[in-house]
XYZ file of C-alpha atoms in Angstrom:
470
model
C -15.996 20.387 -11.967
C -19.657 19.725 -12.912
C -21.253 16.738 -14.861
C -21.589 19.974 -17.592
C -18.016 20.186 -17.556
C -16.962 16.247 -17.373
C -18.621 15.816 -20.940
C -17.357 18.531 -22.445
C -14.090 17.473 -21.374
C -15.007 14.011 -22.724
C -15.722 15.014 -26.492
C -12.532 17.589 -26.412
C -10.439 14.841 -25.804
C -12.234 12.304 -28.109
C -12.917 9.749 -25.079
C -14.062 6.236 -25.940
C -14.902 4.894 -22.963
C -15.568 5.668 -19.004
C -13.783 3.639 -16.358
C -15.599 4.168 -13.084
C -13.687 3.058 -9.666
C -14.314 2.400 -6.269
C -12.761 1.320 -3.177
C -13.643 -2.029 -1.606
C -13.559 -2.755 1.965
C -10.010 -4.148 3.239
C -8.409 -1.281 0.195
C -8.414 -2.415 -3.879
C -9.287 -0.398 -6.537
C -12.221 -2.002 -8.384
C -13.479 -0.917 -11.734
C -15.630 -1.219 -14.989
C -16.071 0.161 -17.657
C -18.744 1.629 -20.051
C -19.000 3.346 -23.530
C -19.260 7.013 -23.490
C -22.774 6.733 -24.838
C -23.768 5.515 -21.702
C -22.299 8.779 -19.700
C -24.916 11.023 -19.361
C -25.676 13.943 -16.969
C -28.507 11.419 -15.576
C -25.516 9.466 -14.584
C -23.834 11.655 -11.875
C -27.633 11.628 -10.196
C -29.262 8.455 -10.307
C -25.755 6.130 -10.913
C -24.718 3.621 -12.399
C -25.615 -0.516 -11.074
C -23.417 -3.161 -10.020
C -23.437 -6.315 -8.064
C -21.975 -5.914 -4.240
C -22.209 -8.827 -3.013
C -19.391 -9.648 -5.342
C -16.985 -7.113 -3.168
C -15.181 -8.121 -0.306
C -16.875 -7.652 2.927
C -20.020 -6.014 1.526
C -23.364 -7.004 0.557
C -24.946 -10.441 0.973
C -26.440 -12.331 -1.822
C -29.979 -11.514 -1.252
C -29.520 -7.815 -1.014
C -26.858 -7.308 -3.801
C -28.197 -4.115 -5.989
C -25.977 -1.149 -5.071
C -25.112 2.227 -7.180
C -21.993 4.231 -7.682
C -22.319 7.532 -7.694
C -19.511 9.236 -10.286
C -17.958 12.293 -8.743
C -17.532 14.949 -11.435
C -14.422 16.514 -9.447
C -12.540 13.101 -9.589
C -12.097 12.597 -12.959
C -9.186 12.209 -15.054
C -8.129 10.226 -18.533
C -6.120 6.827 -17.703
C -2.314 7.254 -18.804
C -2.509 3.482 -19.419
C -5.153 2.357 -21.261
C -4.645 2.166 -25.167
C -8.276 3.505 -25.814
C -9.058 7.386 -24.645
C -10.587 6.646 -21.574
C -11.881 8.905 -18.377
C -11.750 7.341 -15.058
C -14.743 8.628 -12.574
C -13.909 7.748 -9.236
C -17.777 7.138 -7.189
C -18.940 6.662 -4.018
C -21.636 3.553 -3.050
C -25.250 4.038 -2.346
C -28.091 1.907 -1.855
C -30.445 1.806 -4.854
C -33.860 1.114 -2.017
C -32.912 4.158 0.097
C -30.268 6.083 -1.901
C -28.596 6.471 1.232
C -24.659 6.047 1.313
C -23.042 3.110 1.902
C -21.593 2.645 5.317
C -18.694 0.398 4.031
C -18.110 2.355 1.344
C -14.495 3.667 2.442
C -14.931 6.716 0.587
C -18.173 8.095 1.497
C -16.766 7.150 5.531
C -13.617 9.473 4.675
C -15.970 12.190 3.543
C -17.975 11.639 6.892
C -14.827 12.330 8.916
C -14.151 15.522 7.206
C -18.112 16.858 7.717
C -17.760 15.600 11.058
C -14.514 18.099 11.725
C -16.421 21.138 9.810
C -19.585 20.162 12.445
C -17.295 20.607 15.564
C -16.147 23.737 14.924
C -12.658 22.878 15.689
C -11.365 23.591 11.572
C -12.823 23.539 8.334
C -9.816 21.536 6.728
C -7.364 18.336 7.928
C -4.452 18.246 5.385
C -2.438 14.651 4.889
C 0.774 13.678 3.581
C 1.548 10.163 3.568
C 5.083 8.765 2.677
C 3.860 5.855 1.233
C 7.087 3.379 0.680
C 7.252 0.434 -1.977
C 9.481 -1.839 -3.334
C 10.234 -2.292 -6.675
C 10.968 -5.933 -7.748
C 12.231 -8.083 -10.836
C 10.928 -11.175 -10.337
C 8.258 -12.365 -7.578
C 6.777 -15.970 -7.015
C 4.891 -17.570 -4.638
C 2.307 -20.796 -3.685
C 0.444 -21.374 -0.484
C -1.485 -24.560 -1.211
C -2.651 -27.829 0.795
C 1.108 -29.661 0.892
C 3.631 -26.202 -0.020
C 4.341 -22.972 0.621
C 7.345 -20.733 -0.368
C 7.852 -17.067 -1.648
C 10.681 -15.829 -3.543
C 11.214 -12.156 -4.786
C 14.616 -10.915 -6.831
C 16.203 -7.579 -7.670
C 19.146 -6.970 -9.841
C 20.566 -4.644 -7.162
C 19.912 -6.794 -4.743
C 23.087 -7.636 -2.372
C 22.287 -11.548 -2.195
C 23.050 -11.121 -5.960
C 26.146 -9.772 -5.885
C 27.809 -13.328 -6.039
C 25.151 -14.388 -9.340
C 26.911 -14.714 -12.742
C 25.557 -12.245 -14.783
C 27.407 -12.182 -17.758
C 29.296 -10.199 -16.153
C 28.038 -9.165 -12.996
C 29.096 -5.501 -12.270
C 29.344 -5.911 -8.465
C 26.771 -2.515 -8.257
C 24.736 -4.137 -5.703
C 23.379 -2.028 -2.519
C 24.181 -3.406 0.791
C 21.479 -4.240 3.388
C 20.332 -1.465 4.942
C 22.578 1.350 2.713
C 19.647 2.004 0.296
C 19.482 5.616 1.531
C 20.558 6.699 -1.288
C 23.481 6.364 -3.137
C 23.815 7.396 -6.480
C 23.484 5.206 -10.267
C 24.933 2.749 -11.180
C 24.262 1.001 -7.191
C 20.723 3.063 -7.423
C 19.150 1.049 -10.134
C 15.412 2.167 -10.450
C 16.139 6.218 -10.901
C 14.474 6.265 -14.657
C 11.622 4.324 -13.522
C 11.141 6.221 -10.271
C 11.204 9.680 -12.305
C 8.902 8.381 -14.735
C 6.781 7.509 -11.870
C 7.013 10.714 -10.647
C 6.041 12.433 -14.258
C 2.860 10.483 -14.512
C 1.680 11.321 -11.558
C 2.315 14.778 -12.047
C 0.264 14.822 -15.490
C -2.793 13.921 -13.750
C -2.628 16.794 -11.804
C -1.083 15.292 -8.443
C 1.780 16.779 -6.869
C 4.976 15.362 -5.837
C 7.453 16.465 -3.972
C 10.481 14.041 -4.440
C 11.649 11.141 -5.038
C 14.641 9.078 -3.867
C 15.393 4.890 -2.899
C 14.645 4.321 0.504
C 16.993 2.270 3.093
C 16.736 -1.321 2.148
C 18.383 -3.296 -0.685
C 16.199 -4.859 -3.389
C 14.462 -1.481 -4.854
C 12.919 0.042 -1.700
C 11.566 3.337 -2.964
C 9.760 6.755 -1.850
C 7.748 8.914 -3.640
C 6.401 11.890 -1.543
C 2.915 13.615 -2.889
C 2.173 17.034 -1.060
C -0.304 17.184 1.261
C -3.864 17.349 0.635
C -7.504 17.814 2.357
C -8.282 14.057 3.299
C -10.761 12.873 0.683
C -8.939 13.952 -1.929
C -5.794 12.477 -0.699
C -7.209 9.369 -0.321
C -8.032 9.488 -4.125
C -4.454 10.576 -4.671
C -3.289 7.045 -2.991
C -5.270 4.867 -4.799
C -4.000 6.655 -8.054
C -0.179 6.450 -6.540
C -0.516 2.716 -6.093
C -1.990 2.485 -9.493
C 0.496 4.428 -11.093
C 3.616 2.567 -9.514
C 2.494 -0.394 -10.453
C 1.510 -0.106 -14.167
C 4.857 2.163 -14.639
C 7.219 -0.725 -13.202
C 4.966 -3.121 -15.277
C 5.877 -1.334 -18.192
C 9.736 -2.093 -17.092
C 8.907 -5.904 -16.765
C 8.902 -5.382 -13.150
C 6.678 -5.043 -10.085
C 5.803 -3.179 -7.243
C 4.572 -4.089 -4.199
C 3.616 -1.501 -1.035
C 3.795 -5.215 1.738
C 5.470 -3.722 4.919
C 7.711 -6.579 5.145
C 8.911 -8.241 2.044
C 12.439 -8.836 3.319
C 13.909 -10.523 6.581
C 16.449 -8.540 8.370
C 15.825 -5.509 6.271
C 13.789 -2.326 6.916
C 10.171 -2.730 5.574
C 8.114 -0.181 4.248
C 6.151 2.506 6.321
C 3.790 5.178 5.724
C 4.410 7.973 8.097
C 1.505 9.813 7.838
C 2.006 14.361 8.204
C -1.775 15.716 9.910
C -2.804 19.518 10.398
C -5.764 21.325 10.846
C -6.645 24.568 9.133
C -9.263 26.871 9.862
C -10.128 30.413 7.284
C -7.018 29.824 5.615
C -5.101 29.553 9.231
C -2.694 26.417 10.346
C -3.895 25.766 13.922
C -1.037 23.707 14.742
C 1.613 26.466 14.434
C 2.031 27.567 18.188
C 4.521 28.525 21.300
C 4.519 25.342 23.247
C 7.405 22.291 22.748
C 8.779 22.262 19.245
C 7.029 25.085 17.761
C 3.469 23.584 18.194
C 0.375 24.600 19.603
C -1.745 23.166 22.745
C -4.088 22.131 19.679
C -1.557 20.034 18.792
C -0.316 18.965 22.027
C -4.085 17.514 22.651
C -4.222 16.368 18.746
C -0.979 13.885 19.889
C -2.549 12.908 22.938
C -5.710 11.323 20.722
C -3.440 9.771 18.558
C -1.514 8.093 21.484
C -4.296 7.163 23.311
C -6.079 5.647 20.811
C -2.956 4.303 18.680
C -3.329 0.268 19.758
C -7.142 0.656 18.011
C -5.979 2.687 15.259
C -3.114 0.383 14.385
C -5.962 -2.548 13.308
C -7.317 0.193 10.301
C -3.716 1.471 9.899
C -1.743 -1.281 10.142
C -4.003 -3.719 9.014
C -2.343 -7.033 7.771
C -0.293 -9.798 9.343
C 2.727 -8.644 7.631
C 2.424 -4.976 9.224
C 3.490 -6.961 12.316
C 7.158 -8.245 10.618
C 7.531 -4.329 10.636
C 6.150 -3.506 14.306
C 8.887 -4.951 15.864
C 10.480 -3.687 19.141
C 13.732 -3.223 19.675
C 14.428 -2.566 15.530
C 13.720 0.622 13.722
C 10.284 0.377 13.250
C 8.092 3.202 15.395
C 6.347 0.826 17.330
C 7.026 3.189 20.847
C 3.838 5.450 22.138
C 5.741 8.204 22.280
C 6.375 11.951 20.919
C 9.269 14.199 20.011
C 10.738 16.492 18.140
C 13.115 15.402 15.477
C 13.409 11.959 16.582
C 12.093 9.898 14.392
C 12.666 6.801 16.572
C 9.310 8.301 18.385
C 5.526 7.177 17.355
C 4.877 10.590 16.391
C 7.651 13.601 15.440
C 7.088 16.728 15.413
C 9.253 17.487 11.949
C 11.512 20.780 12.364
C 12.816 21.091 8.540
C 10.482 24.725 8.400
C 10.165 27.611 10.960
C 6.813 28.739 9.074
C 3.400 28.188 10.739
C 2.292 27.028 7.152
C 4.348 23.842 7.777
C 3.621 22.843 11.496
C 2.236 19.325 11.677
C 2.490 16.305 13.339
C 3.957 13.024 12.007
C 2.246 9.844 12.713
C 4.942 7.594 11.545
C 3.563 3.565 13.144
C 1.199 3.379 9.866
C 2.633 1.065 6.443
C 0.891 1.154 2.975
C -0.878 -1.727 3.353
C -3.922 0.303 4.815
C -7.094 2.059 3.015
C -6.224 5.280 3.028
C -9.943 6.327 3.235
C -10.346 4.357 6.341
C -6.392 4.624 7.735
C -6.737 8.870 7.254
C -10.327 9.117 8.813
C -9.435 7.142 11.681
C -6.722 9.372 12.709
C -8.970 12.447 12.099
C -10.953 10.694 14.717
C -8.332 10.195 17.063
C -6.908 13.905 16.591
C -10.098 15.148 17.241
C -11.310 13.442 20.447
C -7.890 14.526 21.785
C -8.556 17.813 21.217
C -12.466 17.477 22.299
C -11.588 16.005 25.491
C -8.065 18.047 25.800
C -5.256 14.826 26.283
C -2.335 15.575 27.726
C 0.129 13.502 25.486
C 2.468 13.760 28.785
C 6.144 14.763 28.397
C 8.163 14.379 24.997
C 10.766 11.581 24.678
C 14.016 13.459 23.134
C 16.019 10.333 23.610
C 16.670 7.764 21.457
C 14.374 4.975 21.975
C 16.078 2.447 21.120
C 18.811 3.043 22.884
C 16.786 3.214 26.251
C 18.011 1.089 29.022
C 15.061 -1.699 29.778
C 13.633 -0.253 32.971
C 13.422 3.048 31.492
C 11.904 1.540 28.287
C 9.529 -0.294 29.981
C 7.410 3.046 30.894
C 7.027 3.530 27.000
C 3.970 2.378 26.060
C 4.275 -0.080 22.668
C 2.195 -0.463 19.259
C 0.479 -4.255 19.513
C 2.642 -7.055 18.566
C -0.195 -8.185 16.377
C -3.076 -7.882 14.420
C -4.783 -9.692 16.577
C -3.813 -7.737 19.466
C -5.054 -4.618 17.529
C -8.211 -5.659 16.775
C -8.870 -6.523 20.098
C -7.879 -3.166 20.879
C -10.394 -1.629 18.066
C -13.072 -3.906 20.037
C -12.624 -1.968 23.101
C -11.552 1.360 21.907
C -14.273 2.029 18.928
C -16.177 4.678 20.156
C -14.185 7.597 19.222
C -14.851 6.333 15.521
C -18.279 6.792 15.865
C -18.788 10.399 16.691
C -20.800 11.750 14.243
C -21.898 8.271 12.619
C -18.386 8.212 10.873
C -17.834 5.034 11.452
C -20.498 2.768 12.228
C -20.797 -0.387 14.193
C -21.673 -2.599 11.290
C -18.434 -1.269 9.916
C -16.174 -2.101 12.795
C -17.819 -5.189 13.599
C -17.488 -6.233 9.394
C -13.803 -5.152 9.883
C -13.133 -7.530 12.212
C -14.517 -10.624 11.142
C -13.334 -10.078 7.715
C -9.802 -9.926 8.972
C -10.326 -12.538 11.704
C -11.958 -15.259 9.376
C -10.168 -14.475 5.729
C -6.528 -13.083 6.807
C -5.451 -14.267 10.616
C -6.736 -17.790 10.690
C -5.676 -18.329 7.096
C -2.331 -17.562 8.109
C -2.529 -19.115 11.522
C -3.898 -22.605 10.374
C -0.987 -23.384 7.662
C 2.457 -24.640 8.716
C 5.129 -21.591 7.842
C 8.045 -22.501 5.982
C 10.439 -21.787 8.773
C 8.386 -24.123 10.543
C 10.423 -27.279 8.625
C 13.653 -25.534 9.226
C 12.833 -25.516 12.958
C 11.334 -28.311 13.852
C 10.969 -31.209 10.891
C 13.219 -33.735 12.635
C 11.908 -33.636 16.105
């Protein structure tokens, strides 16, 4: 679509106002919003101004001028807002050099896929992310100088199943048994399809829906895959959707790994190929159907997995997930089928079209920009530098006797294992100026200073519980 084209679309659909978005650094959509006066075909060129040093882990003070740059291809009208209004998704420049914004997560996502079209290697890395959520009723929570708690409710919830609800109808799914029986137990189908629906009208493809494993409204919605840029548009429009939708409902949504103790958290196993002319490269004769190219594509992702886990899995709370010994795919290892493996090799299609790999460690919590150009990275230095991803595991992990499990390499425990891992292990990021070193180095002491020492300097709940009458 052209600038041309995004006004004329504008007036035939009697648009008031234009909302223009970005992505800030650790992953929130940020926007504003102008009259559609002030859209002009100047715009797409010379941008529009805004303060960054108001944006997390940007600009400082002194230098806080920057310009978004509306992409014409991006836009679509806002199912939500009560005024007609287009939403312009930009990328950041600087308004001194008109150079692009390293932090800008978008404009380092586009980097990754140039960088792939400079090697040679393929023209095209598609991604399909299963991002899971939960939908809840009620949330509430305080973390201030002398408290602390959370609480979160569901109506289908199994700790409800003893609450009197005038009258309670005992439809309550049991921990763990979420996937996926039928209504009346499966409470959020309506809201879930009309999830689904609005997605669809904007033009982004889904290819089911269903409640995931755990109690409480644990939910999927699957898009199809997509070139990486543009799915990392897609997510930030998913998230946005889910939550207004449940809002609508008097509910909420929330994509936290780990909302619940002793229940599964949520993921986002991540699907990665590489096309080239119109050709899946990944499609091949070797184990499972795949080929060498995505033999060595596996062995990046392993090697590099403990750095990529700080941009993928990059919250304290990813860490309730990454457990070992539970469910979660915390083991550096690959297989077919077995999804108790770091990385599957699905088997549901015998057509080249659908060979991929399945990086399932990641959780929703990530910036999809960053998360999906990271493992571009990683795919492509193992296939640079040819990494032998070793044997496959067709054995169930978890079941693995402890001296046999102890030769299976693990996710880190923590995010601050992970960043120390992204500390040592950053220079597969960098190829191509993809990721700079003012970008990892902001990445770290962003989540250092504002998310791990917040969390490690305040007494935890359970904290009482264990030790208050020592």
């Amino acid at each position: 679509m052209t600038p041309e084209n995004v006004l004329a679309m504008a007036k035939e659909n009697k648009i008031k106002a234009v909302d223009v978005r970005f992505m800030d650094f650790p992953g929130i959509w940020q926007h504003f919003t102008i009259p559609i006066a002030e859209l002009e075909l100047a715009s797409f060129d010379e941008g529009l101004g805004f303060d960054g040093s108001s944006i997390r882990g940007w600009q400082p003070i002194h230098a806080s001028d920057m310009l978004v740059m509306p992409d014409p291809n991006s836009a679509k009208i806002d199912p939500f807002f009560e005024e007609p209004t287009l939403v312009l998704i930009g990328t950041i420049s600087d308004p001194v050099t008109r150079e692009s914004y390293t932090r800008d997560p978008r404009n380092i996502a586009q980097k990754a896929e140039a960088y792939l079209k400079g090697t040679g290697i393929g023209d095209v890395a598609y991604f399909g992310p299963e991002a899971e959520f939960f939908i809840f009723d009620d949330v509430r929570f305080e973390s201030s100088k002398n408290s602390a708690f959370y609480m979160i409710d569901s109506a289908e919830a199994i700790w409800n199943s003893g609450r009197d609800e005038c009258p309670n109808l005992g439809y309550k799914i049991r921990h763990k048994e979420g996937y996926f029986p039928v209504p009346p137990a499966d409470q959020y189908q309506d809201m879930r399809t009309e999830m689904m629906l609005v997605l669809e009208n904007l033009g982004i493809k889904i290819e089911r829906q269903h409640h995931e494993v755990a109690t409480a409204g644990q939910a999927e919605i699957d898009m199809r895959f997509k070139p990486l840029v543009e799915m990392g548009d897609q997510l930030v429009w998913f998230k946005y959707v889910l939550k207004n939708v449940a809002k609508r409902h008097n509910c909420t949504v929330t994509f936290m790994p780990k909302p619940l103790f002793e229940d599964n958290g949520s993921g986002m196993h991540t699907h990665i190929s590489i096309w080239k002319d119109g050709k899946p490269l990944f499609a091949g004769d070797k184990y499972a159907g795949v080929s060498q190219m995505a033999l060595y594509a596996i062995g990046g992702i392993l090697k590099h997995c403990k750095a990529l886990c700080a941009l993928t899995n990059p919250t304290t709370n990813s860490y309730k997930r990454l457990v070992p010994g539970f469910e979660a795919p915390v083991n550096l290892a690959y297989s077919g089928r077995n999804r108790s493996a770091a990385i599957r090799i699905p088997m549901y299609s015998p057509s080249p079209k659908a060979k991929r790999i399945e990086f399932r460690t990641p959780d929703p919590s990530c910036n999809g920009y960053i998360a999906f150009a990271a493992m571009l990275m990683a795919v492509l230095d193992g296939i640079e530098n040819k990494m032998d991803p070793g044997d496959p595991l067709d054995k169930d992990i978890y079941s693995l006797p402890p001296e046999e499990l102890a030769n299976v390499p693990s996710a880190p425990g923590s995010l601050d294992e992970a960043l120390a891992a992204l500390k040592a292990d950053s220079e597969f990021l960098m190829k191509g100026d993809v990721f700079t070193k003012d970008v990892i180095d902001m990445w770290v002491e962003y989540k250092t200073d504002k998310e791990i020492n917040q969390v490690r300097l305040r007494p935890h709940p359970h904290e009482f519980f264990l030790y208050f009458d020592i």
